[in-house]
């Protein structure tokens, strides 16, 4: 190195100290003139807390979004069901009417003689048989009550013997 006043550097190749230097000499010399970057204490903990809070808020957002989508799907399914009910009811009505028509055809085919059918109805629905005190109460008043408006009148008819059972009117029973 020209112009350098350090004679040991000019003659370093002949210098025994330079020749006997260790293999890590340059690294140690470098450490003398270089300051390592300072590590700020708490950086790792602050970064881990920031990551933790970020993951937490993202998880809360994901759960809220999933719940909102679930509720929206339920609402849409409810609306579709509500809008499709009249069509499904019409289909069921047609099926029921078709089965009733088939039943009517079968009964007509079985009982072409109407007197036989009336005799069977009288056999299984005998209007002359008194139900008796041990039977359920709704039998006494002429069947199951659909409202309470005429219940007292039916009870009076039954108690005075004016109901269809006592008067033996078969057409009232079938």
Short mmCIF file of N, CA and C in Angstrom, two decimals:
data_model
loop_
_atom_site.label_atom_id
_atom_site.label_comp_id
_atom_site.label_asym_id
_atom_site.label_seq_id
_atom_site.Cartn_x
_atom_site.Cartn_y
_atom_site.Cartn_z
N UNK A 1 0.82 -1.16 0.00
CA UNK A 1 0.00 0.00 0.00
C UNK A 1 0.88 1.24 0.00
N UNK A 2 0.92 1.86 -1.14
CA UNK A 2 1.79 3.05 -1.20
C UNK A 2 1.23 4.20 -0.38
N UNK A 3 2.02 4.95 0.20
CA UNK A 3 1.64 6.10 1.00
C UNK A 3 1.20 5.75 2.40
N UNK A 4 1.29 4.46 2.74
CA UNK A 4 0.90 4.05 4.08
C UNK A 4 2.14 4.12 4.96
N UNK A 5 2.00 4.76 6.12
CA UNK A 5 3.18 4.92 6.97
C UNK A 5 3.37 3.76 7.92
N UNK A 6 2.54 2.78 7.83
CA UNK A 6 2.68 1.62 8.68
C UNK A 6 3.58 0.62 7.97
N UNK A 7 4.80 0.51 8.49
CA UNK A 7 5.77 -0.34 7.80
C UNK A 7 5.45 -1.81 7.92
N UNK A 8 4.65 -2.14 8.95
CA UNK A 8 4.30 -3.56 9.11
C UNK A 8 3.36 -4.02 8.01
N UNK A 9 2.56 -3.09 7.48
CA UNK A 9 1.69 -3.47 6.38
C UNK A 9 2.44 -3.53 5.06
N UNK A 10 3.50 -2.72 4.96
CA UNK A 10 4.26 -2.78 3.70
C UNK A 10 5.07 -4.07 3.62
N UNK A 11 5.49 -4.55 4.73
CA UNK A 11 6.32 -5.75 4.72
C UNK A 11 5.61 -6.92 5.41
N UNK A 12 4.31 -6.94 5.24
CA UNK A 12 3.54 -7.95 5.97
C UNK A 12 3.90 -9.37 5.55
N UNK A 13 4.22 -9.55 4.30
CA UNK A 13 4.55 -10.90 3.87
C UNK A 13 5.83 -11.41 4.53
N UNK A 14 6.72 -10.48 5.00
CA UNK A 14 7.95 -10.89 5.67
C UNK A 14 7.80 -10.86 7.18
N UNK A 15 6.64 -10.43 7.64
CA UNK A 15 6.41 -10.29 9.06
C UNK A 15 6.05 -11.66 9.64
N UNK A 16 6.76 -12.14 10.67
CA UNK A 16 6.44 -13.43 11.23
C UNK A 16 5.08 -13.46 11.94
N UNK A 17 4.68 -12.34 12.49
CA UNK A 17 3.35 -12.30 13.12
C UNK A 17 2.22 -12.44 12.09
N UNK A 18 2.46 -11.82 10.92
CA UNK A 18 1.47 -11.93 9.85
C UNK A 18 1.43 -13.34 9.28
N UNK A 19 2.63 -13.92 9.19
CA UNK A 19 2.68 -15.27 8.65
C UNK A 19 2.05 -16.27 9.62
N UNK A 20 2.11 -16.01 10.91
CA UNK A 20 1.63 -16.96 11.91
C UNK A 20 0.18 -16.68 12.33
N UNK A 21 -0.51 -15.88 11.56
CA UNK A 21 -1.88 -15.54 11.96
C UNK A 21 -2.79 -16.77 11.88
N UNK A 22 -3.80 -16.77 12.69
CA UNK A 22 -4.73 -17.90 12.71
C UNK A 22 -5.73 -17.83 11.56
N UNK A 23 -6.47 -18.90 11.35
CA UNK A 23 -7.41 -18.92 10.24
C UNK A 23 -8.60 -17.96 10.44
N UNK A 24 -8.93 -17.61 11.67
CA UNK A 24 -10.05 -16.71 11.92
C UNK A 24 -9.58 -15.27 12.10
N UNK A 25 -8.38 -14.98 11.64
CA UNK A 25 -7.80 -13.65 11.86
C UNK A 25 -8.65 -12.57 11.19
N UNK A 26 -8.99 -12.79 9.92
CA UNK A 26 -9.76 -11.76 9.20
C UNK A 26 -11.13 -11.52 9.86
N UNK A 27 -11.74 -12.60 10.34
CA UNK A 27 -13.05 -12.44 11.00
C UNK A 27 -12.91 -11.64 12.29
N UNK A 28 -11.86 -11.95 13.07
CA UNK A 28 -11.65 -11.20 14.31
C UNK A 28 -11.28 -9.75 14.03
N UNK A 29 -10.49 -9.52 12.99
CA UNK A 29 -10.13 -8.15 12.61
C UNK A 29 -11.38 -7.41 12.15
N UNK A 30 -12.26 -8.11 11.44
CA UNK A 30 -13.50 -7.51 10.98
C UNK A 30 -14.38 -7.12 12.17
N UNK A 31 -14.40 -7.96 13.22
CA UNK A 31 -15.21 -7.67 14.39
C UNK A 31 -14.71 -6.43 15.14
N UNK A 32 -13.44 -6.11 15.00
CA UNK A 32 -12.90 -4.93 15.68
C UNK A 32 -13.47 -3.63 15.11
N UNK A 33 -13.74 -3.62 13.81
CA UNK A 33 -14.15 -2.38 13.15
C UNK A 33 -15.62 -2.40 12.68
N UNK A 34 -16.36 -3.39 13.13
CA UNK A 34 -17.77 -3.51 12.71
C UNK A 34 -18.62 -3.74 13.94
N UNK A 35 -19.68 -2.94 14.08
CA UNK A 35 -20.58 -3.12 15.22
C UNK A 35 -21.80 -3.93 14.76
N UNK A 36 -22.11 -4.95 15.52
CA UNK A 36 -23.27 -5.78 15.18
C UNK A 36 -24.56 -4.99 15.36
N UNK A 37 -25.54 -5.38 14.59
CA UNK A 37 -26.83 -4.71 14.68
C UNK A 37 -27.46 -5.03 16.03
N UNK A 38 -27.94 -4.01 16.68
CA UNK A 38 -28.48 -4.21 18.01
C UNK A 38 -29.87 -4.87 17.94
N UNK A 39 -30.09 -5.81 18.81
CA UNK A 39 -31.37 -6.49 18.88
C UNK A 39 -32.22 -5.78 19.92
N UNK A 40 -33.41 -5.34 19.47
CA UNK A 40 -34.30 -4.61 20.38
C UNK A 40 -35.01 -5.65 21.26
N UNK A 41 -34.97 -5.49 22.56
CA UNK A 41 -35.60 -6.49 23.43
C UNK A 41 -37.13 -6.44 23.31
N UNK A 42 -37.77 -7.62 23.31
CA UNK A 42 -39.22 -7.71 23.25
C UNK A 42 -39.79 -7.77 21.84
N UNK A 43 -38.91 -7.79 20.82
CA UNK A 43 -39.41 -7.80 19.44
C UNK A 43 -40.17 -9.09 19.14
N UNK A 44 -39.61 -10.23 19.56
CA UNK A 44 -40.24 -11.52 19.27
C UNK A 44 -41.59 -11.63 19.97
N UNK A 45 -41.65 -11.18 21.23
CA UNK A 45 -42.92 -11.27 21.95
C UNK A 45 -43.97 -10.33 21.34
N UNK A 46 -43.52 -9.14 20.92
CA UNK A 46 -44.47 -8.21 20.29
C UNK A 46 -44.98 -8.76 18.96
N UNK A 47 -44.09 -9.34 18.19
CA UNK A 47 -44.53 -9.92 16.91
C UNK A 47 -45.45 -11.12 17.12
N UNK A 48 -45.14 -11.94 18.14
CA UNK A 48 -46.02 -13.09 18.39
C UNK A 48 -47.39 -12.64 18.88
N UNK A 49 -47.44 -11.60 19.72
CA UNK A 49 -48.74 -11.07 20.15
C UNK A 49 -49.52 -10.48 18.98
N UNK A 50 -48.83 -9.78 18.10
CA UNK A 50 -49.50 -9.22 16.92
C UNK A 50 -50.06 -10.34 16.05
N UNK A 51 -49.30 -11.41 15.87
CA UNK A 51 -49.77 -12.55 15.08
C UNK A 51 -50.97 -13.21 15.76
N UNK A 52 -50.90 -13.33 17.09
CA UNK A 52 -51.99 -13.93 17.85
C UNK A 52 -53.28 -13.13 17.70
N UNK A 53 -53.21 -11.81 17.87
CA UNK A 53 -54.40 -10.98 17.73
C UNK A 53 -54.94 -10.98 16.31
N UNK A 54 -54.04 -11.00 15.34
CA UNK A 54 -54.49 -11.07 13.94
C UNK A 54 -55.24 -12.36 13.68
N UNK A 55 -54.70 -13.48 14.16
CA UNK A 55 -55.38 -14.76 13.98
C UNK A 55 -56.71 -14.78 14.72
N UNK A 56 -56.76 -14.19 15.93
CA UNK A 56 -58.00 -14.16 16.70
C UNK A 56 -59.09 -13.38 15.96
N UNK A 57 -58.73 -12.19 15.50
CA UNK A 57 -59.74 -11.38 14.80
C UNK A 57 -60.16 -12.03 13.48
N UNK A 58 -59.24 -12.68 12.81
CA UNK A 58 -59.61 -13.39 11.58
C UNK A 58 -60.54 -14.56 11.89
N UNK A 59 -60.29 -15.26 13.00
CA UNK A 59 -61.17 -16.36 13.39
C UNK A 59 -62.56 -15.87 13.74
N UNK A 60 -62.64 -14.76 14.50
CA UNK A 60 -63.96 -14.20 14.83
C UNK A 60 -64.69 -13.80 13.55
N UNK A 61 -63.98 -13.18 12.64
CA UNK A 61 -64.58 -12.80 11.35
C UNK A 61 -65.07 -14.03 10.59
N UNK A 62 -64.28 -15.09 10.59
CA UNK A 62 -64.68 -16.30 9.88
C UNK A 62 -65.93 -16.92 10.50
N UNK A 63 -65.98 -16.98 11.84
CA UNK A 63 -67.16 -17.53 12.50
C UNK A 63 -68.40 -16.68 12.23
N UNK A 64 -68.26 -15.36 12.29
CA UNK A 64 -69.40 -14.49 12.01
C UNK A 64 -69.89 -14.67 10.58
N UNK A 65 -68.94 -14.76 9.66
CA UNK A 65 -69.32 -14.93 8.25
C UNK A 65 -70.02 -16.28 8.04
N UNK A 66 -69.51 -17.33 8.67
CA UNK A 66 -70.13 -18.65 8.54
C UNK A 66 -71.54 -18.64 9.13
N UNK A 67 -71.70 -18.00 10.28
CA UNK A 67 -73.02 -17.93 10.89
C UNK A 67 -73.99 -17.13 10.02
N UNK A 68 -73.51 -16.03 9.46
CA UNK A 68 -74.37 -15.24 8.58
C UNK A 68 -74.78 -16.04 7.35
N UNK A 69 -73.84 -16.76 6.76
CA UNK A 69 -74.18 -17.57 5.59
C UNK A 69 -75.14 -18.69 5.96
N UNK A 70 -74.96 -19.29 7.15
CA UNK A 70 -75.88 -20.34 7.59
C UNK A 70 -77.30 -19.79 7.77
N UNK A 71 -77.40 -18.63 8.44
CA UNK A 71 -78.71 -18.04 8.65
C UNK A 71 -79.36 -17.63 7.33
N UNK A 72 -78.56 -17.11 6.42
CA UNK A 72 -79.10 -16.72 5.11
C UNK A 72 -79.58 -17.95 4.35
N UNK A 73 -78.81 -19.04 4.44
CA UNK A 73 -79.24 -20.28 3.78
C UNK A 73 -80.54 -20.80 4.38
N UNK A 74 -80.67 -20.71 5.71
CA UNK A 74 -81.92 -21.15 6.34
C UNK A 74 -83.10 -20.29 5.89
N UNK A 75 -82.86 -18.98 5.79
CA UNK A 75 -83.93 -18.08 5.36
C UNK A 75 -84.34 -18.38 3.92
N UNK A 76 -83.37 -18.62 3.06
CA UNK A 76 -83.68 -18.93 1.66
C UNK A 76 -84.43 -20.25 1.57
N UNK A 77 -83.98 -21.26 2.35
CA UNK A 77 -84.68 -22.54 2.35
C UNK A 77 -86.11 -22.39 2.85
N UNK A 78 -86.30 -21.57 3.90
CA UNK A 78 -87.64 -21.32 4.42
C UNK A 78 -88.51 -20.67 3.35
N UNK A 79 -87.95 -19.69 2.64
CA UNK A 79 -88.72 -19.00 1.59
C UNK A 79 -89.08 -19.97 0.47
N UNK A 80 -88.13 -20.81 0.07
CA UNK A 80 -88.43 -21.78 -0.99
C UNK A 80 -89.51 -22.75 -0.55
N UNK A 81 -89.42 -23.21 0.71
CA UNK A 81 -90.45 -24.13 1.21
C UNK A 81 -91.81 -23.44 1.24
N UNK A 82 -91.82 -22.19 1.73
CA UNK A 82 -93.09 -21.46 1.83
C UNK A 82 -93.71 -21.24 0.45
N UNK A 83 -92.88 -20.94 -0.53
CA UNK A 83 -93.40 -20.69 -1.87
C UNK A 83 -93.82 -21.97 -2.58
N UNK A 84 -93.23 -23.10 -2.19
CA UNK A 84 -93.57 -24.35 -2.88
C UNK A 84 -94.73 -25.10 -2.24
N UNK A 85 -95.18 -24.66 -1.06
CA UNK A 85 -96.26 -25.37 -0.37
C UNK A 85 -97.55 -25.45 -1.19
N UNK A 86 -98.01 -24.37 -1.86
CA UNK A 86 -99.26 -24.52 -2.63
C UNK A 86 -99.15 -25.57 -3.73
N UNK A 87 -97.99 -25.65 -4.38
CA UNK A 87 -97.82 -26.65 -5.45
C UNK A 87 -97.82 -28.06 -4.87
N UNK A 88 -97.11 -28.25 -3.75
CA UNK A 88 -97.09 -29.56 -3.12
C UNK A 88 -98.47 -29.95 -2.59
N UNK A 89 -99.19 -28.95 -2.06
CA UNK A 89 -100.54 -29.22 -1.57
C UNK A 89 -101.46 -29.62 -2.73
N UNK A 90 -101.30 -28.96 -3.87
CA UNK A 90 -102.12 -29.32 -5.04
C UNK A 90 -101.81 -30.74 -5.50
N UNK A 91 -100.53 -31.10 -5.49
CA UNK A 91 -100.16 -32.47 -5.88
C UNK A 91 -100.78 -33.48 -4.93
N UNK A 92 -100.69 -33.20 -3.61
CA UNK A 92 -101.27 -34.12 -2.63
C UNK A 92 -102.78 -34.18 -2.76
N UNK A 93 -103.41 -33.04 -3.04
CA UNK A 93 -104.86 -33.05 -3.24
C UNK A 93 -105.26 -33.91 -4.42
N UNK A 94 -104.52 -33.79 -5.51
CA UNK A 94 -104.84 -34.61 -6.68
C UNK A 94 -104.63 -36.10 -6.38
N UNK A 95 -103.56 -36.42 -5.65
CA UNK A 95 -103.35 -37.82 -5.28
C UNK A 95 -104.49 -38.35 -4.41
N UNK A 96 -104.88 -37.53 -3.42
CA UNK A 96 -105.96 -37.95 -2.54
C UNK A 96 -107.27 -38.13 -3.31
N UNK A 97 -107.60 -37.18 -4.18
CA UNK A 97 -108.84 -37.29 -4.95
C UNK A 97 -108.81 -38.50 -5.88
N UNK A 98 -107.63 -38.78 -6.46
CA UNK A 98 -107.51 -39.97 -7.31
C UNK A 98 -107.71 -41.24 -6.50
N UNK A 99 -107.12 -41.29 -5.28
CA UNK A 99 -107.30 -42.49 -4.46
C UNK A 99 -108.76 -42.61 -4.00
N UNK A 100 -109.40 -41.49 -3.69
CA UNK A 100 -110.82 -41.56 -3.32
C UNK A 100 -111.68 -42.03 -4.49
N UNK A 101 -111.35 -41.56 -5.69
CA UNK A 101 -112.11 -42.00 -6.86
C UNK A 101 -111.93 -43.50 -7.10
N UNK A 102 -110.67 -43.98 -6.94
CA UNK A 102 -110.44 -45.42 -7.09
C UNK A 102 -111.19 -46.21 -6.03
N UNK A 103 -111.20 -45.67 -4.80
CA UNK A 103 -111.94 -46.35 -3.74
C UNK A 103 -113.44 -46.39 -4.06
N UNK A 104 -113.94 -45.29 -4.58
CA UNK A 104 -115.36 -45.25 -4.95
C UNK A 104 -115.66 -46.27 -6.06
N UNK A 105 -114.77 -46.35 -7.04
CA UNK A 105 -114.97 -47.34 -8.11
C UNK A 105 -114.97 -48.77 -7.55
N UNK A 106 -114.02 -49.03 -6.61
CA UNK A 106 -113.96 -50.37 -6.02
C UNK A 106 -115.22 -50.69 -5.21
N UNK A 107 -115.69 -49.72 -4.43
CA UNK A 107 -116.89 -49.94 -3.64
C UNK A 107 -118.09 -50.15 -4.56
N UNK A 108 -118.17 -49.35 -5.63
CA UNK A 108 -119.28 -49.53 -6.59
C UNK A 108 -119.21 -50.89 -7.26
N UNK A 109 -117.99 -51.34 -7.55
CA UNK A 109 -117.86 -52.66 -8.18
C UNK A 109 -118.21 -53.77 -7.19
N UNK A 110 -117.85 -53.58 -5.91
CA UNK A 110 -118.16 -54.61 -4.93
C UNK A 110 -119.65 -54.64 -4.57
N UNK A 111 -120.20 -53.47 -4.39
CA UNK A 111 -121.60 -53.40 -3.94
C UNK A 111 -122.45 -52.77 -5.03
N UNK A 112 -122.72 -53.52 -6.05
CA UNK A 112 -123.62 -53.01 -7.07
C UNK A 112 -125.05 -52.97 -6.55
N UNK A 113 -125.32 -53.83 -5.61
CA UNK A 113 -126.63 -53.82 -4.95
C UNK A 113 -126.53 -52.92 -3.71
N UNK A 114 -127.23 -51.79 -3.72
CA UNK A 114 -127.11 -50.81 -2.64
C UNK A 114 -127.69 -51.32 -1.33
N UNK A 115 -128.67 -52.21 -1.40
CA UNK A 115 -129.29 -52.72 -0.17
C UNK A 115 -128.29 -53.52 0.66
N UNK A 116 -127.40 -54.24 -0.02
CA UNK A 116 -126.39 -55.01 0.72
C UNK A 116 -125.45 -54.09 1.48
N UNK A 117 -125.08 -52.98 0.84
CA UNK A 117 -124.19 -52.02 1.50
C UNK A 117 -124.87 -51.36 2.68
N UNK A 118 -126.14 -50.99 2.52
CA UNK A 118 -126.86 -50.39 3.63
C UNK A 118 -127.01 -51.38 4.79
N UNK A 119 -127.22 -52.66 4.44
CA UNK A 119 -127.33 -53.67 5.50
C UNK A 119 -126.03 -53.80 6.26
N UNK A 120 -124.90 -53.76 5.55
CA UNK A 120 -123.60 -53.81 6.24
C UNK A 120 -123.38 -52.58 7.11
N UNK A 121 -123.79 -51.42 6.61
CA UNK A 121 -123.64 -50.21 7.42
C UNK A 121 -124.50 -50.28 8.67
N UNK A 122 -125.69 -50.81 8.53
CA UNK A 122 -126.55 -50.93 9.70
C UNK A 122 -125.99 -51.96 10.69
N UNK A 123 -125.32 -52.99 10.13
CA UNK A 123 -124.74 -54.01 11.00
C UNK A 123 -123.62 -53.43 11.86
N UNK A 124 -122.76 -52.62 11.25
CA UNK A 124 -121.61 -52.08 11.99
C UNK A 124 -121.90 -50.74 12.64
N UNK A 125 -123.00 -50.06 12.27
CA UNK A 125 -123.41 -48.80 12.90
C UNK A 125 -124.87 -48.93 13.31
N UNK A 126 -125.11 -49.73 14.28
CA UNK A 126 -126.50 -50.00 14.67
C UNK A 126 -127.06 -48.80 15.41
N UNK A 127 -128.06 -48.12 14.81
CA UNK A 127 -128.59 -46.92 15.48
C UNK A 127 -129.50 -47.24 16.64
N UNK A 128 -129.92 -48.49 16.77
CA UNK A 128 -130.84 -48.82 17.87
C UNK A 128 -130.11 -49.21 19.13
N UNK A 129 -128.80 -49.44 19.03
CA UNK A 129 -128.04 -49.88 20.21
C UNK A 129 -127.75 -48.68 21.09
N UNK A 130 -128.16 -48.77 22.33
CA UNK A 130 -127.89 -47.70 23.29
C UNK A 130 -126.46 -47.86 23.81
N UNK A 131 -125.66 -46.76 23.80
CA UNK A 131 -124.26 -46.91 24.18
C UNK A 131 -124.05 -47.31 25.62
N UNK A 132 -124.94 -46.94 26.52
CA UNK A 132 -124.79 -47.35 27.91
C UNK A 132 -123.96 -46.38 28.71
N UNK A 133 -124.10 -46.44 30.03
CA UNK A 133 -123.41 -45.45 30.89
C UNK A 133 -121.92 -45.68 30.98
N UNK A 134 -121.42 -46.87 30.64
CA UNK A 134 -120.00 -47.15 30.80
C UNK A 134 -119.18 -46.66 29.61
N UNK A 135 -119.82 -46.19 28.55
CA UNK A 135 -119.09 -45.76 27.36
C UNK A 135 -118.65 -44.30 27.50
N UNK A 136 -117.69 -43.85 26.67
CA UNK A 136 -117.23 -42.45 26.78
C UNK A 136 -118.35 -41.46 26.55
N UNK A 137 -118.19 -40.29 27.17
CA UNK A 137 -119.27 -39.31 27.17
C UNK A 137 -119.61 -38.72 25.82
N UNK A 138 -118.64 -38.65 24.92
CA UNK A 138 -118.96 -38.00 23.64
C UNK A 138 -119.90 -38.85 22.79
N UNK A 139 -120.07 -40.13 23.11
CA UNK A 139 -121.05 -40.94 22.40
C UNK A 139 -122.47 -40.49 22.76
N UNK A 140 -122.67 -40.06 23.98
CA UNK A 140 -124.01 -39.75 24.47
C UNK A 140 -124.59 -38.54 23.76
N UNK A 141 -123.74 -37.66 23.30
CA UNK A 141 -124.24 -36.40 22.74
C UNK A 141 -124.24 -36.41 21.23
N UNK A 142 -124.15 -37.55 20.59
CA UNK A 142 -124.25 -37.61 19.14
C UNK A 142 -122.93 -37.40 18.44
N UNK A 143 -121.82 -37.80 19.02
CA UNK A 143 -120.54 -37.70 18.34
C UNK A 143 -119.61 -36.70 19.00
N UNK A 144 -118.43 -36.53 18.42
CA UNK A 144 -117.43 -35.62 18.96
C UNK A 144 -117.85 -34.17 18.68
N UNK A 145 -117.72 -33.33 19.68
CA UNK A 145 -118.13 -31.93 19.52
C UNK A 145 -117.10 -31.17 18.69
N UNK A 146 -117.58 -30.43 17.72
CA UNK A 146 -116.68 -29.56 16.94
C UNK A 146 -116.73 -28.13 17.45
N UNK A 147 -117.75 -27.77 18.15
CA UNK A 147 -117.82 -26.47 18.79
C UNK A 147 -118.72 -26.61 20.02
N UNK A 148 -118.71 -25.61 20.87
CA UNK A 148 -119.52 -25.64 22.07
C UNK A 148 -120.83 -24.86 21.91
N UNK A 149 -121.12 -24.39 20.71
CA UNK A 149 -122.31 -23.56 20.52
C UNK A 149 -123.58 -24.39 20.66
N UNK A 150 -123.60 -25.60 20.09
CA UNK A 150 -124.81 -26.40 20.10
C UNK A 150 -124.73 -27.56 21.09
N UNK A 151 -123.71 -27.56 21.95
CA UNK A 151 -123.52 -28.71 22.84
C UNK A 151 -124.68 -28.84 23.83
N UNK A 152 -125.19 -27.72 24.39
CA UNK A 152 -126.27 -27.79 25.36
C UNK A 152 -127.56 -28.28 24.71
N UNK A 153 -127.81 -27.84 23.49
CA UNK A 153 -128.99 -28.32 22.77
C UNK A 153 -128.91 -29.80 22.48
N UNK A 154 -127.72 -30.28 22.10
CA UNK A 154 -127.56 -31.71 21.85
C UNK A 154 -127.74 -32.50 23.14
N UNK A 155 -127.23 -31.95 24.23
CA UNK A 155 -127.39 -32.65 25.51
C UNK A 155 -128.86 -32.74 25.91
N UNK A 156 -129.60 -31.65 25.65
CA UNK A 156 -131.03 -31.67 25.98
C UNK A 156 -131.77 -32.66 25.09
N UNK A 157 -131.40 -32.68 23.79
CA UNK A 157 -132.05 -33.64 22.90
C UNK A 157 -131.78 -35.07 23.37
N UNK A 158 -130.55 -35.30 23.77
CA UNK A 158 -130.21 -36.66 24.22
C UNK A 158 -130.96 -37.00 25.51
N UNK A 159 -131.00 -36.05 26.45
CA UNK A 159 -131.62 -36.35 27.74
C UNK A 159 -133.14 -36.52 27.62
N UNK A 160 -133.76 -35.79 26.65
CA UNK A 160 -135.21 -35.93 26.47
C UNK A 160 -135.57 -37.04 25.48
N UNK A 161 -134.56 -37.68 24.88
CA UNK A 161 -134.83 -38.77 23.97
C UNK A 161 -135.21 -38.33 22.57
N UNK A 162 -134.82 -37.11 22.19
CA UNK A 162 -135.17 -36.61 20.87
C UNK A 162 -134.02 -36.71 19.87
N UNK A 163 -132.91 -37.32 20.23
CA UNK A 163 -131.79 -37.37 19.29
C UNK A 163 -132.02 -38.47 18.26
N UNK A 164 -131.16 -38.51 17.24
CA UNK A 164 -131.34 -39.44 16.12
C UNK A 164 -131.19 -40.88 16.56
N UNK A 165 -130.37 -41.15 17.58
CA UNK A 165 -130.22 -42.53 18.06
C UNK A 165 -131.54 -43.03 18.66
N UNK A 166 -132.16 -42.20 19.49
CA UNK A 166 -133.38 -42.63 20.17
C UNK A 166 -134.56 -42.72 19.20
N UNK A 167 -134.56 -41.84 18.20
CA UNK A 167 -135.68 -41.84 17.25
C UNK A 167 -135.49 -42.87 16.16
N UNK A 168 -134.29 -43.51 16.13
CA UNK A 168 -134.00 -44.58 15.18
C UNK A 168 -134.11 -44.12 13.73
N UNK A 169 -133.29 -43.10 13.42
CA UNK A 169 -133.24 -42.59 12.05
C UNK A 169 -131.93 -43.06 11.44
N UNK A 170 -131.95 -44.08 10.58
CA UNK A 170 -130.69 -44.62 10.07
C UNK A 170 -129.94 -43.63 9.18
N UNK A 171 -130.66 -42.77 8.46
CA UNK A 171 -129.97 -41.85 7.54
C UNK A 171 -129.12 -40.83 8.29
N UNK A 172 -129.35 -40.62 9.56
CA UNK A 172 -128.57 -39.67 10.34
C UNK A 172 -127.20 -40.22 10.69
N UNK A 173 -126.99 -41.54 10.49
CA UNK A 173 -125.76 -42.15 10.94
C UNK A 173 -124.82 -42.50 9.82
N UNK A 174 -125.30 -42.48 8.58
CA UNK A 174 -124.39 -42.78 7.48
C UNK A 174 -124.83 -42.15 6.19
#
